[in-house]
CSV table of C-alpha atoms in Angstrom, one decimal:
chain,number,residue,atom,x,y,z
A,1,UNK,CA,40.7,231.7,42.7
A,2,UNK,CA,37.6,231.0,40.6
A,3,UNK,CA,39.7,230.7,37.4
A,4,UNK,CA,42.0,228.2,39.2
A,5,UNK,CA,39.1,226.1,40.4
A,6,UNK,CA,37.7,226.1,36.8
A,7,UNK,CA,41.0,225.0,35.5
A,8,UNK,CA,41.2,222.1,37.9
A,9,UNK,CA,37.6,221.1,37.2
A,10,UNK,CA,38.0,221.2,33.5
A,11,UNK,CA,41.4,219.5,33.8
A,12,UNK,CA,42.8,221.9,31.2
A,13,UNK,CA,45.3,224.7,31.6
A,14,UNK,CA,45.3,227.5,29.1
A,15,UNK,CA,48.6,228.3,27.4
A,16,UNK,CA,49.0,231.4,29.6
A,17,UNK,CA,48.4,229.4,32.8
A,18,UNK,CA,50.8,226.7,31.7
A,19,UNK,CA,53.5,229.2,30.9
A,20,UNK,CA,53.0,231.0,34.2
A,21,UNK,CA,53.3,227.8,36.2
A,22,UNK,CA,56.4,226.8,34.1
A,23,UNK,CA,57.9,230.2,34.6
A,24,UNK,CA,57.8,229.7,38.4
A,25,UNK,CA,59.9,226.5,38.3
A,26,UNK,CA,62.0,226.8,35.1
A,27,UNK,CA,65.3,227.6,36.9
A,28,UNK,CA,64.8,224.7,39.2
A,29,UNK,CA,64.0,222.4,36.3
A,30,UNK,CA,67.2,223.4,34.6
A,31,UNK,CA,69.4,223.0,37.7
A,32,UNK,CA,68.0,219.6,38.3
A,33,UNK,CA,68.7,218.5,34.7
A,34,UNK,CA,72.2,220.0,34.8
A,35,UNK,CA,73.0,218.1,37.9
A,36,UNK,CA,71.7,214.9,36.5
A,37,UNK,CA,73.2,215.2,33.0
A,38,UNK,CA,76.3,217.3,33.8
A,39,UNK,CA,76.2,219.2,30.5
A,40,UNK,CA,74.4,222.6,29.9
A,41,UNK,CA,73.3,221.7,26.4
A,42,UNK,CA,71.9,218.3,27.5
A,43,UNK,CA,70.2,219.9,30.4
A,44,UNK,CA,68.5,222.5,28.2
A,45,UNK,CA,67.4,219.8,25.7
A,46,UNK,CA,66.0,217.7,28.5
A,47,UNK,CA,64.0,220.6,30.0
A,48,UNK,CA,62.7,221.5,26.5
A,49,UNK,CA,61.7,217.9,25.8
A,50,UNK,CA,60.0,217.6,29.2
A,51,UNK,CA,58.1,220.8,28.8
A,52,UNK,CA,56.9,219.8,25.4
A,53,UNK,CA,55.9,216.3,26.6
A,54,UNK,CA,54.0,218.0,29.5
A,55,UNK,CA,52.2,220.3,27.2
A,56,UNK,CA,51.2,217.4,24.9
A,57,UNK,CA,50.1,215.3,27.9
A,58,UNK,CA,48.4,218.1,29.9
A,59,UNK,CA,45.3,215.9,30.2
A,60,UNK,CA,47.3,213.7,32.5
A,61,UNK,CA,47.6,216.4,35.1
A,62,UNK,CA,44.8,215.7,37.6
A,63,UNK,CA,45.4,218.7,40.0
A,64,UNK,CA,47.0,222.0,39.1
A,65,UNK,CA,48.6,222.2,42.5
A,66,UNK,CA,50.6,219.1,41.5
A,67,UNK,CA,52.0,220.8,38.4
A,68,UNK,CA,55.5,221.2,39.7
A,69,UNK,CA,55.8,217.6,40.9
A,70,UNK,CA,54.2,216.3,37.7
A,71,UNK,CA,56.6,218.3,35.5
A,72,UNK,CA,59.6,217.2,37.6
A,73,UNK,CA,58.5,213.5,37.2
A,74,UNK,CA,58.4,214.0,33.4
A,75,UNK,CA,61.9,215.7,33.5
A,76,UNK,CA,63.2,212.9,35.6
A,77,UNK,CA,62.2,210.3,33.0
A,78,UNK,CA,63.6,212.5,30.3
A,79,UNK,CA,67.0,212.7,32.1
A,80,UNK,CA,67.0,208.9,32.7
A,81,UNK,CA,66.5,208.5,28.9
A,82,UNK,CA,69.3,210.9,28.3
A,83,UNK,CA,71.6,209.1,30.7
A,84,UNK,CA,70.9,205.8,28.9
A,85,UNK,CA,71.7,207.5,25.6
A,86,UNK,CA,75.0,208.9,26.9
A,87,UNK,CA,76.0,205.4,28.2
A,88,UNK,CA,75.1,203.9,24.9
A,89,UNK,CA,77.2,206.5,23.1
A,90,UNK,CA,80.2,205.9,25.3
A,91,UNK,CA,79.9,202.2,24.7
A,92,UNK,CA,79.9,202.9,20.9
A,93,UNK,CA,83.0,205.1,21.4
A,94,UNK,CA,84.8,202.4,23.3
A,95,UNK,CA,83.9,199.9,20.7
A,96,UNK,CA,85.1,202.2,17.9
A,97,UNK,CA,88.3,202.7,19.9
A,98,UNK,CA,88.8,199.0,20.1
A,99,UNK,CA,88.1,198.7,16.3
A,100,UNK,CA,90.6,201.5,15.6
A,101,UNK,CA,93.2,199.9,17.8
A,102,UNK,CA,92.8,196.6,15.8
A,103,UNK,CA,93.2,198.5,12.6
A,104,UNK,CA,96.3,200.3,13.8
A,105,UNK,CA,97.9,197.0,14.5
A,106,UNK,CA,98.0,196.3,10.8
A,107,UNK,CA,99.4,199.7,10.0
A,108,UNK,CA,102.9,201.1,10.2
A,109,UNK,CA,102.2,203.0,13.4
A,110,UNK,CA,102.6,201.8,16.9
A,111,UNK,CA,99.7,199.5,18.0
A,112,UNK,CA,97.0,201.4,20.0
A,113,UNK,CA,98.6,204.8,19.3
A,114,UNK,CA,95.8,205.9,17.0
A,115,UNK,CA,93.1,204.8,19.4
A,116,UNK,CA,94.7,206.8,22.3
A,117,UNK,CA,95.2,209.9,20.2
A,118,UNK,CA,91.6,209.7,18.8
A,119,UNK,CA,90.3,209.2,22.3
A,120,UNK,CA,92.1,212.2,23.6
A,121,UNK,CA,90.9,214.3,20.6
A,122,UNK,CA,87.3,213.3,21.3
A,123,UNK,CA,87.8,214.2,25.0
A,124,UNK,CA,88.4,217.8,24.1
A,125,UNK,CA,84.9,218.1,22.6
A,126,UNK,CA,81.7,218.8,24.6
A,127,UNK,CA,79.2,216.0,24.9
A,128,UNK,CA,77.0,217.2,22.1
A,129,UNK,CA,80.0,217.8,19.8
A,130,UNK,CA,81.3,214.4,20.5
A,131,UNK,CA,77.9,212.9,19.9
A,132,UNK,CA,77.6,214.6,16.5
A,133,UNK,CA,81.2,213.5,15.5
A,134,UNK,CA,80.6,209.9,16.5
A,135,UNK,CA,77.2,209.7,14.8
A,136,UNK,CA,78.6,211.2,11.6
A,137,UNK,CA,82.0,209.6,11.4
A,138,UNK,CA,81.6,206.3,13.2
A,139,UNK,CA,77.9,205.5,12.6
A,140,UNK,CA,77.9,207.2,9.2
A,141,UNK,CA,74.6,209.1,9.7
A,142,UNK,CA,73.7,212.0,7.6
A,143,UNK,CA,73.3,215.5,9.0
A,144,UNK,CA,69.5,215.1,8.5
A,145,UNK,CA,69.5,211.8,10.5
A,146,UNK,CA,71.5,213.4,13.3
A,147,UNK,CA,69.2,216.4,13.2
A,148,UNK,CA,66.2,214.1,13.7
A,149,UNK,CA,67.9,212.4,16.7
A,150,UNK,CA,69.2,215.5,18.4
A,151,UNK,CA,66.5,218.1,17.6
A,152,UNK,CA,69.1,220.4,16.0
A,153,UNK,CA,68.6,221.7,12.5
A,154,UNK,CA,70.6,219.9,9.8
A,155,UNK,CA,72.5,223.1,9.3
A,156,UNK,CA,73.4,223.3,13.0
A,157,UNK,CA,74.6,219.7,12.9
A,158,UNK,CA,76.9,220.4,9.9
A,159,UNK,CA,78.2,223.6,11.5
A,160,UNK,CA,78.9,221.8,14.8
A,161,UNK,CA,80.5,218.9,13.0
A,162,UNK,CA,82.8,221.1,11.0
A,163,UNK,CA,83.9,223.1,14.1
A,164,UNK,CA,84.4,219.9,16.1
A,165,UNK,CA,86.5,218.3,13.4
A,166,UNK,CA,88.6,221.5,13.2
A,167,UNK,CA,89.1,221.3,17.0
A,168,UNK,CA,90.2,217.7,16.7
A,169,UNK,CA,92.6,218.4,13.8
A,170,UNK,CA,94.2,221.3,15.7
A,171,UNK,CA,94.6,219.1,18.8
A,172,UNK,CA,96.1,216.3,16.7
A,173,UNK,CA,98.6,218.6,14.9
């Protein structure tokens, strides 16, 4: 009890105390993020981002007994940002589909066919795979730039991009 009182008075948690408090709620944090974002990878990323932000901003915690609510508030903001990002990506995909549809009108194939097939091929991918493909192929970003945005290593981005494009090719064959 004395250690807890000192922690509150000093307004600082040790790494061990932080980890212990996090360990008590980590499953609930993940379930919340999964419910909000609908994708396990996005949920894991959101929890990781929130925990990192909490550790960096630990001075903002006024009372250790409020740790859980405080961390959930950070996670809520992280999820909201993730949802905005997902909506923005979907808008870019829709715009890319409209652009592709316009291009297909000038080709020998049936108008809109390429856009529909491309959309269906993208739909077979997970959200993070789709994001990587769109960022690479549509936005023209390098694996390093995508790495900086997603938190994955550049090698992981290249690997996921290659696997995703293979899935799409197999689907379109």
